[in-house]
Coordinates of C-alpha atoms (C1' of nucleotides) in Angstrom, one line a residue:
Chain J
M33 CA 175.4 108.9 181.4
E34 CA 176.8 106.0 183.3
A35 CA 176.3 107.7 186.6
Q36 CA 175.9 104.5 188.6
L37 CA 179.2 104.5 190.3
T38 CA 179.8 108.2 190.4
D39 CA 176.3 108.6 191.9
Q40 CA 177.3 107.4 195.3
T41 CA 180.2 109.9 195.4
E42 CA 179.5 112.6 197.9
A43 CA 178.7 116.2 196.9
D44 CA 181.2 117.5 194.4
S45 CA 181.6 121.1 195.6
P46 CA 183.8 123.6 193.8
L47 CA 186.3 123.4 196.6
E48 CA 186.6 119.7 196.2
R49 CA 187.2 120.1 192.5
Y50 CA 190.0 122.6 193.2
L51 CA 191.6 120.2 195.6
R52 CA 191.3 117.2 193.2
L53 CA 193.1 119.2 190.5
L54 CA 195.7 120.3 193.0
E55 CA 196.3 116.7 194.0
I56 CA 196.7 115.7 190.4
I57 CA 199.3 118.3 189.6
A58 CA 201.0 117.5 192.9
A59 CA 201.4 113.9 191.8
F60 CA 203.1 114.8 188.6
P61 CA 204.8 118.1 189.3
G62 CA 205.9 120.1 186.3
R63 CA 205.0 117.6 183.6
L64 CA 201.3 118.1 183.0
A65 CA 199.7 120.3 180.4
L66 CA 196.1 121.4 180.4
A67 CA 194.9 118.5 178.3
D68 CA 196.6 116.0 180.7
V69 CA 195.0 117.5 183.7
A70 CA 191.6 117.5 182.1
A71 CA 192.0 113.9 181.1
L72 CA 193.2 112.8 184.5
S73 CA 190.4 114.6 186.3
D74 CA 187.6 113.6 184.0
L75 CA 186.7 117.2 183.5
P76 CA 186.0 119.1 180.3
K77 CA 189.0 121.0 179.1
T78 CA 187.3 124.3 179.6
T79 CA 186.4 123.6 183.2
A80 CA 189.9 122.3 184.0
H81 CA 191.3 125.5 182.5
R82 CA 189.2 127.7 184.5
L83 CA 189.9 125.9 187.7
L84 CA 193.6 125.8 187.1
K85 CA 193.6 129.6 186.4
G86 CA 191.9 130.0 189.8
L87 CA 194.6 127.8 191.5
V88 CA 197.3 129.8 189.9
K89 CA 195.8 133.1 190.8
A90 CA 195.6 131.9 194.4
E91 CA 199.2 130.8 194.2
L92 CA 198.3 127.2 195.1
A93 CA 199.6 126.2 191.7
S94 CA 202.2 127.7 189.4
G95 CA 203.3 127.4 185.8
G96 CA 200.3 127.6 183.5
Q97 CA 200.8 130.7 181.5
G98 CA 202.5 129.7 178.3
G99 CA 204.9 127.4 180.1
R100 CA 202.1 124.8 180.0
A101 CA 203.6 122.8 182.8
Y102 CA 201.7 123.1 186.1
S103 CA 203.2 122.4 189.5
V104 CA 202.4 123.1 193.1
G105 CA 202.7 126.8 194.1
P106 CA 204.3 128.4 197.1
R107 CA 201.2 129.0 199.2
L108 CA 200.8 125.5 200.5
S109 CA 204.3 125.6 202.0
R110 CA 203.6 129.0 203.5
I111 CA 200.4 127.7 205.2
L112 CA 202.0 124.6 206.6
H113 CA 205.0 126.5 207.8
A114 CA 202.8 129.1 209.5
T115 CA 201.2 126.2 211.6
A116 CA 204.5 125.5 213.2
E117 CA 204.7 126.1 216.9
D118 CA 208.2 127.2 217.0
G119 CA 209.4 124.5 219.4
W120 CA 211.0 122.3 216.8
L121 CA 212.3 125.3 214.9
E122 CA 214.0 126.6 218.0
A123 CA 215.6 123.2 218.7
L124 CA 217.1 123.2 215.2
A125 CA 218.1 126.8 215.0
R126 CA 219.3 127.6 218.5
P127 CA 222.8 126.2 218.1
T128 CA 223.5 128.1 214.9
L129 CA 222.0 131.3 216.4
A130 CA 224.0 130.9 219.5
A131 CA 227.2 130.5 217.6
L132 CA 226.4 133.5 215.5
A133 CA 225.6 135.6 218.5
E134 CA 228.8 134.5 220.3
D135 CA 230.9 135.2 217.3
S136 CA 229.5 138.6 216.7
G137 CA 228.6 139.7 220.2
E138 CA 225.3 141.0 218.9
A139 CA 221.6 139.9 219.1
C140 CA 220.7 137.4 216.5
Y141 CA 217.3 136.0 215.6
L142 CA 215.3 133.9 213.1
T143 CA 212.1 135.3 211.5
K144 CA 209.5 133.5 209.6
L145 CA 206.8 134.3 207.1
V146 CA 203.2 134.1 208.4
G147 CA 200.7 135.1 205.8
S148 CA 202.3 138.3 204.4
R149 CA 203.8 139.3 207.7
V150 CA 207.3 138.6 209.1
L151 CA 207.5 137.5 212.7
V152 CA 210.4 136.8 215.0
A153 CA 210.4 133.0 215.7
V154 CA 213.7 132.4 217.6
S155 CA 215.9 135.0 219.3
Q156 CA 219.3 134.7 220.8
A157 CA 221.3 137.4 222.7
P158 CA 225.0 137.1 223.1
E159 CA 226.4 135.8 226.5
V160 CA 228.7 138.7 227.1
R161 CA 226.3 141.2 228.5
W162 CA 222.9 142.6 228.1
R163 CA 223.0 144.4 224.9
S164 CA 219.7 144.1 223.1
Y165 CA 217.2 141.4 222.7
V166 CA 214.5 140.9 220.1
Q167 CA 211.3 139.6 221.5
P168 CA 209.9 136.5 219.8
G169 CA 206.5 137.1 218.2
I170 CA 207.0 140.7 217.3
E171 CA 206.4 141.8 213.7
M172 CA 209.1 143.1 211.5
P173 CA 208.1 145.8 209.0
P174 CA 208.7 144.7 205.4
H175 CA 210.0 148.1 204.3
A176 CA 212.4 148.9 207.1
A177 CA 213.7 145.8 209.0
A178 CA 216.5 143.9 207.5
T179 CA 214.9 140.6 208.2
G180 CA 211.6 141.8 206.8
K181 CA 213.3 142.8 203.5
A182 CA 215.3 139.6 203.4
I183 CA 212.1 137.6 203.3
I184 CA 209.6 139.7 201.4
A185 CA 212.1 140.5 198.6
Y186 CA 212.1 136.9 197.6
Q187 CA 208.3 136.4 197.5
S188 CA 205.9 136.4 194.6
E189 CA 204.6 139.7 193.2
A190 CA 201.1 139.0 194.7
L191 CA 202.6 138.6 198.2
I192 CA 204.8 141.6 197.9
R193 CA 201.8 143.7 196.9
Q194 CA 199.9 142.3 199.9
A195 CA 202.8 143.1 202.2
L196 CA 203.2 146.6 200.9
A197 CA 199.4 147.2 201.2
A198 CA 199.8 147.4 204.9
E199 CA 200.6 150.6 206.7
L200 CA 204.3 151.4 206.3
P201 CA 205.1 153.9 209.1
K202 CA 208.0 156.3 208.9
L203 CA 209.8 155.3 212.0
T204 CA 212.9 157.6 211.8
V205 CA 214.2 160.2 209.4
N206 CA 215.9 157.4 207.5
T207 CA 212.8 155.3 206.9
R208 CA 211.6 155.2 203.3
S209 CA 207.9 154.5 202.8
D210 CA 207.5 155.1 199.0
E211 CA 206.9 151.9 197.1
A212 CA 209.3 152.8 194.3
W213 CA 212.3 153.0 196.7
I214 CA 211.2 149.9 198.5
R215 CA 211.1 147.9 195.3
E216 CA 214.5 149.1 194.3
E217 CA 215.7 148.1 197.8
F218 CA 214.2 144.6 197.3
A219 CA 216.1 144.4 194.0
R220 CA 219.4 145.3 195.8
V221 CA 218.7 142.6 198.4
R222 CA 218.2 140.0 195.8
D223 CA 221.3 141.1 194.0
R224 CA 223.6 141.1 197.0
G225 CA 222.0 138.2 198.8
Y226 CA 221.5 140.0 202.0
A227 CA 219.6 142.9 203.4
T228 CA 220.5 145.9 205.6
C229 CA 218.7 148.3 207.9
V230 CA 220.7 151.4 208.6
G231 CA 218.9 153.5 211.2
E232 CA 215.6 152.9 209.6
I233 CA 213.8 151.6 212.7
D234 CA 215.8 153.3 215.4
E235 CA 218.3 156.1 214.6
G236 CA 221.1 154.4 216.4
L237 CA 220.5 150.9 215.4
A238 CA 221.5 148.9 212.3
A239 CA 220.9 145.3 211.2
I240 CA 221.9 142.9 208.5
A241 CA 219.9 139.8 207.5
A242 CA 220.1 137.0 205.0
P243 CA 217.3 134.8 203.5
V244 CA 217.2 131.1 204.4
C245 CA 216.5 129.5 201.1
Q246 CA 214.9 126.1 200.8
S247 CA 216.1 123.6 198.3
D248 CA 213.1 124.4 196.1
G249 CA 213.9 128.1 196.1
L250 CA 211.2 129.2 198.5
V251 CA 212.2 131.7 201.2
L252 CA 210.1 131.3 204.4
Y253 CA 212.7 132.3 207.0
S254 CA 215.5 134.9 207.4
V255 CA 218.3 135.2 209.9
G256 CA 219.3 138.6 211.2
M257 CA 221.8 140.4 213.4
T258 CA 221.2 143.8 215.0
G259 CA 223.1 146.2 217.2
P260 CA 224.4 149.7 217.5
L261 CA 225.1 151.3 214.1
Q262 CA 228.8 151.7 214.6
R263 CA 229.4 148.2 215.8
I264 CA 227.4 146.6 213.0
M265 CA 228.4 148.8 210.0
G266 CA 232.0 149.4 211.1
D267 CA 235.2 147.6 210.3
K268 CA 233.8 144.2 211.3
L269 CA 231.0 144.3 208.7
P270 CA 232.7 141.9 206.3
H271 CA 233.3 139.5 209.1
H272 CA 229.7 139.8 210.3
L273 CA 228.4 139.3 206.8
A274 CA 230.5 136.2 206.2
A275 CA 229.3 134.7 209.5
L276 CA 225.7 135.6 208.7
M277 CA 225.8 134.0 205.3
E278 CA 227.4 130.9 206.7
A279 CA 224.7 130.7 209.3
S280 CA 222.1 131.1 206.6
R281 CA 223.5 128.2 204.7
A282 CA 223.6 126.0 207.9
L283 CA 220.1 126.9 208.7
A284 CA 218.9 126.1 205.2
N285 CA 220.4 122.7 205.5
K286 CA 218.8 121.9 208.8
L287 CA 215.4 123.4 208.1
S288 CA 214.9 121.8 204.8
I289 CA 215.1 118.4 206.5
G290 CA 213.4 119.4 209.6
T291 CA 210.4 121.1 207.9
K292 CA 209.8 118.1 205.8
M293 CA 209.7 115.8 208.9
Y294 CA 207.5 118.3 210.6
Q295 CA 205.1 118.4 207.7
A296 CA 204.9 114.7 207.8
A297 CA 204.0 114.8 211.5
V298 CA 201.8 117.8 211.8
S299 CA 198.0 117.6 211.8
A300 CA 195.8 115.7 214.1
P301 CA 193.8 112.6 213.2
E302 CA 191.0 113.2 215.7
Chain D
M117 CA 184.9 147.5 180.1
E118 CA 188.2 149.2 180.8
A119 CA 188.6 148.1 184.4
Q120 CA 192.2 148.8 184.7
L121 CA 192.1 150.7 187.9
T122 CA 189.8 148.3 189.6
D123 CA 192.7 145.9 189.1
Q124 CA 194.0 146.8 192.5
T125 CA 190.9 145.6 194.3
E126 CA 191.8 141.9 194.5
A127 CA 189.1 139.6 193.5
D128 CA 187.6 138.0 196.5
S129 CA 186.6 134.7 195.1
P130 CA 185.2 131.9 197.3
L131 CA 188.5 130.0 196.9
E132 CA 190.4 133.0 198.2
R133 CA 188.1 133.2 201.2
Y134 CA 188.7 129.6 202.0
L135 CA 192.4 130.1 201.9
R136 CA 192.3 133.2 204.0
L137 CA 190.5 131.3 206.7
L138 CA 192.9 128.4 206.4
E139 CA 195.9 130.8 206.8
I140 CA 194.2 132.2 209.9
I141 CA 193.7 128.9 211.7
A142 CA 197.1 127.8 210.6
A143 CA 198.7 130.8 212.3
F144 CA 197.0 129.9 215.6
P145 CA 196.5 126.2 215.5
G146 CA 194.2 124.7 218.0
R147 CA 193.3 127.8 219.9
L148 CA 190.7 129.6 217.7
A149 CA 186.9 129.2 218.1
L150 CA 184.4 130.2 215.5
A151 CA 184.0 133.7 216.9
D152 CA 187.7 134.4 216.8
V153 CA 188.0 133.2 213.3
A154 CA 185.1 135.4 212.3
A155 CA 186.6 138.4 214.0
L156 CA 190.1 137.9 212.5
S157 CA 188.8 137.4 209.0
D158 CA 186.3 140.3 209.1
L159 CA 183.5 137.9 208.0
P160 CA 180.0 137.4 209.5
K161 CA 179.8 134.6 211.9
T162 CA 177.5 132.7 209.6
T163 CA 179.8 132.9 206.7
A164 CA 182.8 131.9 208.7
H165 CA 180.9 129.0 210.0
R166 CA 179.9 127.8 206.6
L167 CA 183.4 128.1 205.2
L168 CA 184.9 126.4 208.1
K169 CA 182.5 123.5 207.7
G170 CA 183.6 123.3 204.1
L171 CA 187.2 123.2 205.1
V172 CA 186.6 120.5 207.6
K173 CA 184.6 118.4 205.1
A174 CA 187.5 118.7 202.6
E175 CA 189.9 117.6 205.4
L176 CA 191.9 120.8 205.0
A177 CA 191.0 121.7 208.6
S178 CA 190.1 119.6 211.5
G179 CA 188.5 120.2 214.9
G180 CA 185.4 122.3 214.7
Q181 CA 182.5 120.1 215.9
G182 CA 181.9 121.0 219.5
G183 CA 185.6 121.0 220.2
R184 CA 185.6 124.6 219.1
A185 CA 189.3 124.6 218.3
Y186 CA 190.3 124.5 214.7
S187 CA 193.6 123.3 213.3
V188 CA 195.1 122.3 210.0
G189 CA 193.9 119.0 208.7
P190 CA 195.8 116.1 207.1
R191 CA 195.1 116.9 203.5
L192 CA 197.7 119.6 203.1
S193 CA 200.4 117.3 204.4
R194 CA 199.3 114.6 202.0
I195 CA 199.5 117.0 199.0
L196 CA 202.8 118.4 199.9
H197 CA 204.2 114.9 200.5
A198 CA 203.0 113.9 197.1
T199 CA 205.0 116.7 195.5
A200 CA 208.2 116.2 197.4
E201 CA 210.9 114.6 195.4
D202 CA 211.9 111.5 197.2
G203 CA 215.5 112.5 197.7
W204 CA 215.4 113.3 201.4
L205 CA 213.1 110.3 202.0
E206 CA 215.6 108.0 200.2
A207 CA 218.4 109.4 202.3
L208 CA 216.5 108.6 205.5
A209 CA 215.1 105.2 204.4
R210 CA 217.8 103.6 202.4
P211 CA 219.9 102.3 205.3
T212 CA 216.9 100.8 207.0
L213 CA 215.7 99.2 203.7
A214 CA 219.2 97.9 202.9
A215 CA 219.5 96.2 206.3
L216 CA 216.0 94.7 205.9
A217 CA 216.7 93.4 202.4
E218 CA 220.1 92.0 203.5
D219 CA 218.5 90.3 206.5
S220 CA 215.7 88.8 204.6
G221 CA 217.2 88.2 201.2
E222 CA 214.1 89.6 199.6
A223 CA 213.1 92.8 197.8
C224 CA 212.0 95.6 200.2
Y225 CA 210.5 98.9 199.4
L226 CA 208.9 102.0 200.9
T227 CA 205.6 103.3 199.5
K228 CA 203.9 106.6 200.0
L229 CA 200.4 107.9 199.8
V230 CA 199.8 110.2 196.7
G231 CA 196.2 111.4 196.7
S232 CA 194.3 108.2 197.3
R233 CA 196.8 106.0 195.5
V234 CA 199.9 104.2 196.9
L235 CA 203.1 104.5 194.9
V236 CA 206.5 103.0 195.4
A237 CA 209.0 105.7 196.6
V238 CA 212.2 103.8 197.5
S239 CA 213.1 100.3 196.5
Q240 CA 215.9 98.1 197.6
A241 CA 216.9 94.6 196.2
P242 CA 219.1 92.3 198.2
E243 CA 222.7 92.0 197.2
V244 CA 222.7 88.3 196.9
R245 CA 221.3 87.7 193.5
W246 CA 218.7 88.8 191.1
R247 CA 215.4 87.9 192.7
S248 CA 212.9 90.6 192.2
Y249 CA 212.9 94.3 192.1
V250 CA 210.0 96.7 192.6
Q251 CA 210.2 99.6 190.3
P252 CA 209.9 103.0 192.0
G253 CA 206.9 104.9 190.9
I254 CA 204.5 102.0 190.2
E255 CA 201.2 101.9 191.8
M256 CA 200.1 99.4 194.4
P257 CA 196.4 98.3 194.3
P258 CA 194.8 99.1 197.7
H259 CA 192.7 95.9 197.7
A260 CA 195.5 93.4 196.9
A261 CA 199.0 94.7 197.7
A262 CA 200.3 94.4 201.2
T263 CA 201.8 97.9 201.1
G264 CA 198.5 99.3 199.7
K265 CA 196.5 97.7 202.5
A266 CA 199.0 98.9 205.1
I267 CA 198.5 102.5 204.1
I268 CA 194.8 102.7 203.1
A269 CA 193.6 100.8 206.1
Y270 CA 194.7 103.7 208.3
Q271 CA 193.2 106.5 206.4
S272 CA 190.0 108.5 206.9
E273 CA 186.7 107.1 205.8
A274 CA 186.5 109.7 203.0
L275 CA 189.9 108.6 201.6
I276 CA 189.1 104.9 201.9
R277 CA 186.0 105.4 200.0
Q278 CA 187.9 107.3 197.3
A279 CA 190.5 104.6 197.1
L280 CA 187.9 101.8 196.7
A281 CA 186.0 103.8 194.1
A282 CA 188.8 103.1 191.7
E283 CA 188.8 99.9 189.6
L284 CA 189.8 96.9 191.7
P285 CA 190.9 94.3 189.2
K286 CA 190.8 90.6 189.9
L287 CA 194.5 89.9 189.3
T288 CA 194.5 86.2 190.3
V289 CA 192.1 83.6 191.6
N290 CA 193.0 84.8 195.1
T291 CA 192.1 88.4 194.6
R292 CA 189.1 89.7 196.4
S293 CA 187.3 92.7 194.9
D294 CA 184.2 92.9 197.0
E295 CA 184.2 95.9 199.3
A296 CA 182.8 94.0 202.3
W297 CA 185.8 91.6 202.4
I298 CA 188.3 94.5 201.8
R299 CA 187.0 96.4 204.7
E300 CA 187.2 93.3 206.9
E301 CA 190.8 92.9 205.7
F302 CA 191.5 96.5 206.6
A303 CA 190.2 95.8 210.1
R304 CA 192.5 92.8 210.3
V305 CA 195.4 94.9 209.2
R306 CA 194.7 97.5 211.9
D307 CA 194.2 94.8 214.4
R308 CA 197.5 92.9 213.7
G309 CA 199.5 96.0 212.8
Y310 CA 200.7 94.6 209.5
A311 CA 199.3 93.5 206.1
T312 CA 199.8 90.5 203.9
C313 CA 199.3 89.6 200.3
V314 CA 199.2 85.9 199.6
G315 CA 199.1 85.3 195.9
E316 CA 196.6 88.1 195.4
I317 CA 198.8 89.9 192.8
D318 CA 200.7 87.0 191.3
E319 CA 199.9 83.4 192.1
G320 CA 203.4 82.6 193.2
L321 CA 204.2 85.8 195.1
A322 CA 203.5 86.9 198.6
A323 CA 204.3 90.1 200.5
I324 CA 204.1 91.5 204.0
A325 CA 203.9 95.2 204.9
A326 CA 203.7 97.5 207.9
P327 CA 202.5 101.0 208.2
V328 CA 204.9 103.7 209.1
C329 CA 202.9 105.5 211.8
Q330 CA 203.7 109.1 212.8
S331 CA 203.5 109.6 216.5
D332 CA 200.1 111.4 216.0
G333 CA 198.6 108.5 214.1
L334 CA 199.0 109.8 210.6
V335 CA 200.1 107.1 208.1
L336 CA 201.6 108.4 204.9
Y337 CA 204.1 105.6 204.2
S338 CA 204.4 101.9 204.5
V339 CA 207.3 99.5 204.2
G340 CA 207.0 96.1 202.5
M341 CA 208.8 92.9 201.6
T342 CA 208.0 90.6 198.7
G343 CA 209.2 87.3 197.3
P344 CA 208.1 83.8 196.3
L345 CA 205.2 82.6 198.4
Q346 CA 207.1 79.8 200.1
R347 CA 210.0 81.8 201.1
I348 CA 207.9 84.6 202.6
M349 CA 205.2 82.6 204.2
G350 CA 207.3 79.7 205.3
D351 CA 209.1 79.0 208.5
K352 CA 210.9 82.3 208.4
L353 CA 207.7 84.3 208.5
P354 CA 208.0 85.2 212.2
H355 CA 211.5 86.3 211.6
H356 CA 210.6 88.4 208.6
L357 CA 207.7 90.0 210.5
A358 CA 209.8 90.9 213.4
A359 CA 212.4 92.5 211.1
L360 CA 209.7 94.3 209.2
M361 CA 208.1 95.7 212.3
E362 CA 211.5 96.8 213.6
A363 CA 212.2 98.6 210.3
S364 CA 208.8 100.2 210.5
R365 CA 209.6 101.5 214.0
A366 CA 213.0 102.8 212.9
L367 CA 211.5 104.7 210.0
A368 CA 208.7 106.1 212.1
N369 CA 211.3 107.3 214.6
K370 CA 213.2 109.2 211.9
L371 CA 210.0 110.8 210.6
S372 CA 208.6 111.7 214.0
I373 CA 211.5 113.8 215.4
G374 CA 209.7 116.9 214.4
T375 CA 206.5 115.9 216.2
K376 CA 208.3 115.1 219.4
M377 CA 209.8 118.6 219.5
Y378 CA 206.5 120.0 218.7
Q379 CA 204.7 118.2 221.5
A380 CA 207.4 119.1 224.0
A381 CA 207.0 122.8 223.0
V382 CA 203.2 122.7 223.2
S383 CA 202.9 121.1 226.6
A384 CA 203.1 124.6 228.0
P385 CA 200.9 126.4 230.7
E386 CA 197.5 127.9 230.3
Chain U
dT294 C1' 165.5 132.9 236.3
dG295 C1' 167.2 136.2 233.0
dA296 C1' 170.9 137.9 230.3
dC297 C1' 174.6 136.5 227.8
dT298 C1' 177.5 134.0 224.4
dC299 C1' 178.3 130.2 221.8
dG300 C1' 177.5 127.2 217.6
dT301 C1' 174.1 126.2 214.4
dT302 C1' 170.1 126.1 210.9
dC303 C1' 167.1 128.4 207.6
dC304 C1' 166.3 130.7 203.2
dG305 C1' 165.7 134.3 199.5
dA306 C1' 168.8 137.4 196.9
dT307 C1' 173.0 137.4 194.8
dT308 C1' 177.0 135.8 192.9
dT309 C1' 179.7 132.4 191.1
dC310 C1' 180.4 128.4 188.7
dC311 C1' 179.6 125.3 184.8
dG312 C1' 180.9 123.6 180.2
dG313 C1' 179.6 123.5 175.0
dA314 C1' 180.7 126.2 171.2
dA315 C1' 183.6 129.2 169.0
dT316 C1' 188.1 131.7 168.8
dA317 C1' 193.2 132.6 169.0
dC318 C1' 197.7 131.0 169.3
dT319 C1' 201.2 128.1 168.3
dG320 C1' 204.3 124.9 165.6
dT321 C1' 204.5 121.3 161.9
dT322 C1' 203.9 119.3 157.2
dC323 C1' 203.5 119.4 152.4
Chain B
dG258 C1' 202.5 129.8 151.8
dA259 C1' 198.4 127.2 152.7
dA260 C1' 196.5 123.6 155.3
dC261 C1' 196.7 121.3 159.5
dA262 C1' 197.1 119.4 164.0
dG263 C1' 197.6 120.4 168.6
dT264 C1' 197.4 123.5 171.9
dA265 C1' 195.4 127.5 175.3
dT266 C1' 191.8 130.8 175.8
dT267 C1' 187.4 133.6 175.6
dC268 C1' 182.2 133.9 175.4
dC269 C1' 177.9 133.5 177.5
dG270 C1' 173.1 131.6 178.9
dG271 C1' 171.6 128.3 182.2
dA272 C1' 172.5 126.0 186.6
dA273 C1' 174.2 125.7 191.1
dA274 C1' 176.7 127.5 194.8
dT275 C1' 177.5 131.1 197.8
dC276 C1' 176.2 135.0 200.8
dG277 C1' 174.8 136.8 205.3
dG278 C1' 170.7 138.6 208.1
dA279 C1' 167.4 136.7 211.1
dA280 C1' 166.2 133.3 214.2
dC281 C1' 167.0 129.1 217.0
dG282 C1' 168.7 125.6 220.7
dA283 C1' 172.4 124.9 224.1
dG284 C1' 175.4 126.1 227.5
dT285 C1' 177.3 129.6 231.1
dC286 C1' 177.5 133.0 234.6
dA287 C1' 175.4 136.1 237.8

DNA sequence: TGACTCGTTCCGATTTCCGGAATACTGTTC
DNA sequence: GAACAGTATTCCGGAAATCGGAACGAGTCA
């Protein structure tokens, strides 16, 4: 072997190999087959195949099976988004949330996906009066909360399973904890484009929520509105829904630019 | 053999463990010590320590040594930036590049770091006439091109070594391929804040380039200007350099908005 | 000083990874 | 339809990495 030059290269751990492959498919997203990856990485086809399968299973890469065109999976984005201290997010989302809260007179908030959990990132109560307020940082149950459903329903099967593996408490008589129903509910959410919560967390409270879709189709955030059941689900529901969907679109626009700038800037040199 | 039911016990491969740790430190950046990570991940201290060291060595995480506060490293950002279609980048950079090209009358372009290679992301020729045009997507050699030097000179030792491990062809009589000289050149680049290429790629061509520095020091892009040697390196060089540095600052500003919000939010109590 | 916690190193048992050889699955050509 | 090229995928013995309990230095508080 001509191992003169490769000799000085540092230890080639399995982790390093995974990352090298990931960088290769990241450089040419969606246009590399197994043979290409193997050639570019100087690895035997067999080894490249095994490593790629590992990357796909970990959701770091996607494609592979039959489609034979690998690209970067959703997990990287999820990790980087989870790092965000919510300062910049707040600055971008606050105006939209404030307008939504003012228009509806209800509490509105933005949630984000952290691992397989859904946390409140930014919260905004309407000016009018103290009605309700959603504390930033609290966790939204994926099977009951509108914002929880609105995010989890759009995730990969692996992440959905992970989310549903957690304890799913029956909070009220309306709460459904059986997986079959929850999956049907997720299908309804995807079908309608928004999620609801009708007395499933608190008997008198309802909520509606919409996913915030990135340009690449990933859903890492959702925007929600909550209040007394009659006020949310009454005559004004169509109006609330229209405003919510409009807010979702506006946020998608801002966040898709803001997150990319944030990703460029995050991480510390030393 | 028939392990259909054991299917639900997710395989806990080493890669999966690495990622779980990474997600944990991503969720609480800069405030977790080893013991915390071990507790949150349900792993023995020893194992957590070993895995974290692996993450740090791979530049997926940073911190660790003594500082006892882990956070997400620069590598994830690099990978995600490599995958990003350059649409948003183009929208942000095009006006600045156009102004620079118009002012100088030369071809100007923005390059980005992809793995350990430097590729042209956005290119802009001056209106005046056909002079030269740099094709987006082509690779810039790290030892000869001004834009290559301007990015690689600011990277970590590991990435510099990786970049210089590639073949460094002697393109003209002026090209230097010996590592000692290249590292001195990188030091000069860091010292002056810009890079040059004087007939090192084509005998009659010269180029100048400046890194686009994020406010935290990370360099993922550089902006360059190229043209005939006499026109670039002649009397107008000071003017070109000033315009280039100004363009670099303008681009850095656009890309760093996220960081400033982040820092404002982080400078909190405790 | 002693008790405590922290990060770190050591090392045998265990597990995973490695990659050549062989196999299965396409779609194309004659 | 048979032969063929080009894929992706499985098999499996040898090699190498990982695992984590035990033990070690360094710092801290009482």
